[in-house]
């Protein structure tokens, strides 16, 4: 038996076209209401809504079922681009909200990167208990005796740092070379500051002699992201101690 291929064609009637066009109009109305170009109270006096209802009232149940199916199909298509159904005010408000949301997301991500991801530093901040106690004790002793050592009319980071260095050298003469004065000048954050760097246990430890809590002496703990070691100047220990002596 020979296989037969049959093609069935069906011409679209005016009734088919009318049902589909009504569905397009209703789907568009739903989108206008949803996205605030129109308000529900306007539907009562809307000529398009009145004509649509008149047409639906004359339909058979079969056509109404087809109409509902078409409305769902066209609504899915139309609602995928909501901006075309908004009023001018709604369009501006929508994109302002979108821009604000993006700003919040970007700000949150930036804050997360800044505060939660620790930037690489010279070495891990893990000290032996002995070195840590030595630093804390020296911070406390220097702060207790601090005064305007260089006679510039101020008691500031210069006095605290140089007195820390002098105190450290007296207490731990075998580690004098491990304790140096560092200057940080960062035009981006506005920092212009002296502090101490101590090399011990194979680690690099940046110490704030001015720390309000001596046991939290790390520069990062006192200054946060305002302190950037990329802007450090080294090799000035003798210069600052000479200024204090002079």
XYZ file of C-alpha atoms in Angstrom:
246
model
C 0.000 0.000 0.000
C 1.380 3.354 -0.955
C 1.793 5.857 1.857
C -0.279 8.923 1.369
C 0.503 12.415 2.608
C -2.478 14.637 3.079
C -2.315 18.404 3.574
C -5.277 19.982 5.313
C -5.689 23.691 4.869
C -8.105 25.932 6.676
C -8.931 29.461 5.734
C -9.190 31.976 8.556
C -12.674 33.343 8.863
C -13.575 36.873 9.815
C -14.814 35.502 13.132
C -11.378 33.982 13.839
C -9.699 37.301 13.069
C -12.192 39.209 15.202
C -11.650 36.971 18.251
C -7.894 37.346 17.987
C -8.020 41.138 17.562
C -10.342 41.449 20.545
C -7.859 39.386 22.577
C -5.024 41.717 21.570
C -7.008 44.732 22.683
C -7.959 43.165 26.019
C -4.361 42.034 26.703
C -3.198 45.581 26.003
C -5.816 46.952 28.431
C -4.663 44.569 31.156
C -1.066 45.744 30.670
C -2.083 49.405 30.789
C -3.853 48.794 34.101
C -1.046 46.693 35.530
C 1.673 49.170 34.637
C -0.347 52.243 35.625
C -0.945 54.005 32.335
C -4.656 53.667 33.078
C -6.640 53.438 36.311
C -9.496 51.035 36.951
C -11.971 53.861 37.498
C -11.367 54.981 33.899
C -12.646 51.649 32.546
C -16.270 52.605 33.297
C -16.217 55.403 30.738
C -13.608 53.980 28.358
C -15.108 53.630 24.839
C -12.814 50.694 24.052
C -13.869 48.833 27.207
C -17.580 49.382 26.439
C -17.218 48.116 22.874
C -15.219 45.100 24.047
C -17.942 44.145 26.519
C -20.611 44.529 23.844
C -18.711 42.200 21.533
C -18.135 39.595 24.242
C -21.826 39.604 25.142
C -22.657 38.530 21.568
C -20.122 35.670 21.463
C -20.818 32.009 21.778
C -19.258 30.044 24.627
C -16.824 28.516 22.153
C -15.610 31.938 21.005
C -15.314 33.120 24.599
C -13.073 30.159 25.414
C -10.918 30.976 22.410
C -10.878 34.608 23.459
C -9.580 33.761 26.944
C -6.853 31.582 25.464
C -5.763 34.346 23.068
C -5.801 36.953 25.854
C -3.439 34.837 27.964
C -1.149 34.327 24.977
C -0.962 38.012 24.056
C -0.681 39.141 27.686
C 2.429 36.982 28.120
C 3.899 38.578 25.013
C 2.980 42.183 25.843
C 3.896 42.150 29.548
C 7.474 41.149 28.761
C 8.138 44.793 27.791
C 6.391 46.756 30.569
C 7.860 50.163 29.734
C 5.670 50.535 26.625
C 2.546 50.422 28.812
C 3.627 52.989 31.391
C 2.722 56.633 31.644
C 5.538 59.143 31.313
C 5.570 59.645 35.081
C 5.476 55.903 35.693
C 8.275 55.370 33.169
C 10.511 57.902 34.954
C 9.650 56.440 38.388
C 10.333 52.904 37.185
C 13.797 53.736 35.893
C 14.622 55.864 38.919
C 13.818 52.865 41.108
C 15.850 50.621 38.835
C 18.806 53.014 38.940
C 18.539 53.330 42.726
C 18.407 49.553 43.098
C 21.503 49.146 40.925
C 23.279 51.827 42.959
C 22.429 50.000 46.193
C 23.615 46.678 44.779
C 26.880 48.156 43.501
C 27.424 50.005 46.799
C 26.816 46.802 48.756
C 29.265 44.873 46.586
C 31.846 47.649 46.920
C 31.406 47.725 50.700
C 31.730 43.952 50.811
C 34.976 44.081 48.849
C 36.349 46.911 50.983
C 35.385 45.655 54.429
C 35.125 41.894 54.066
C 37.954 40.985 51.740
C 41.246 41.775 53.353
C 43.797 43.158 50.937
C 47.147 41.423 50.704
C 49.654 42.911 53.125
C 53.321 42.508 53.807
C 52.798 39.445 55.988
C 50.229 37.708 58.204
C 49.318 39.640 61.362
C 50.132 36.807 63.773
C 52.435 37.675 66.627
C 53.984 35.587 69.339
C 52.558 36.388 72.804
C 55.925 37.748 73.951
C 56.299 40.264 71.125
C 52.673 41.291 71.419
C 53.049 41.934 75.159
C 56.247 43.907 74.521
C 54.477 46.158 72.030
C 51.462 46.730 74.288
C 53.691 47.546 77.258
C 55.745 49.984 75.222
C 52.642 51.710 73.843
C 51.314 52.193 77.375
C 54.617 53.423 78.778
C 55.210 55.890 75.927
C 51.668 57.236 76.179
C 52.018 57.663 79.933
C 55.076 59.884 79.550
C 54.265 61.631 76.269
C 54.793 65.387 75.988
C 55.761 67.992 73.386
C 59.165 66.453 72.935
C 60.127 68.375 69.782
C 58.767 71.661 71.177
C 56.582 72.531 68.199
C 53.641 73.466 70.407
C 51.786 70.236 69.624
C 51.536 66.768 71.072
C 50.843 64.569 68.097
C 51.937 61.447 66.229
C 55.528 62.705 66.016
C 55.882 62.779 69.812
C 54.079 59.462 70.345
C 56.098 57.671 67.663
C 59.519 58.970 68.672
C 58.860 58.298 72.366
C 57.758 54.760 71.490
C 61.013 54.243 69.610
C 63.121 55.597 72.489
C 61.209 53.509 75.043
C 61.487 50.371 72.915
C 65.248 50.801 72.465
C 65.734 51.195 76.233
C 63.569 48.213 77.135
C 64.757 45.896 74.365
C 68.240 47.013 73.269
C 68.802 43.723 71.467
C 65.877 44.608 69.136
C 66.667 48.244 68.361
C 67.146 47.570 64.659
C 63.829 45.720 64.551
C 61.931 48.906 65.433
C 61.811 51.698 62.813
C 59.849 54.877 62.254
C 57.663 54.993 59.143
C 55.947 57.992 57.560
C 52.724 57.601 55.569
C 51.599 60.399 53.249
C 48.492 59.431 51.309
C 46.954 62.222 49.202
C 43.954 60.014 48.423
C 42.846 59.568 52.045
C 44.460 62.718 53.475
C 46.703 60.756 55.843
C 50.001 62.384 56.898
C 51.198 60.326 59.816
C 54.147 58.797 61.691
C 53.988 55.332 63.193
C 56.182 52.378 64.151
C 57.044 49.269 62.191
C 58.423 46.292 64.096
C 60.050 43.317 62.429
C 59.697 40.269 64.659
C 59.002 36.546 64.346
C 59.636 36.887 60.616
C 56.619 39.198 60.366
C 55.988 42.853 59.640
C 53.891 44.665 62.262
C 52.699 48.226 61.760
C 52.029 49.758 65.183
C 50.011 52.879 66.082
C 51.676 54.353 69.233
C 48.724 56.731 69.527
C 46.196 53.854 69.824
C 43.354 54.641 72.223
C 43.308 50.966 73.216
C 46.934 49.743 73.467
C 45.939 46.112 72.906
C 44.510 47.162 69.524
C 47.728 48.709 68.306
C 47.601 47.582 64.653
C 47.462 50.435 62.148
C 44.582 48.801 60.303
C 42.599 48.498 63.547
C 42.974 52.230 64.228
C 42.744 53.680 60.732
C 40.912 51.103 58.635
C 41.154 51.687 54.904
C 42.488 55.190 55.376
C 45.868 53.545 55.979
C 47.440 52.227 52.786
C 51.001 50.838 53.148
C 51.666 51.632 49.482
C 52.190 55.257 50.585
C 54.780 54.477 53.279
C 58.184 56.184 53.402
C 61.052 54.307 55.050
C 64.610 55.019 56.170
C 63.760 58.170 58.175
C 64.202 56.877 61.732
C 67.437 58.797 62.419
C 66.000 61.963 60.928
C 62.989 62.012 63.262
C 65.004 61.097 66.329
C 67.527 63.859 65.473
C 64.684 66.377 65.214
C 63.488 65.339 68.649
C 66.979 65.663 70.103
C 67.499 69.058 68.455
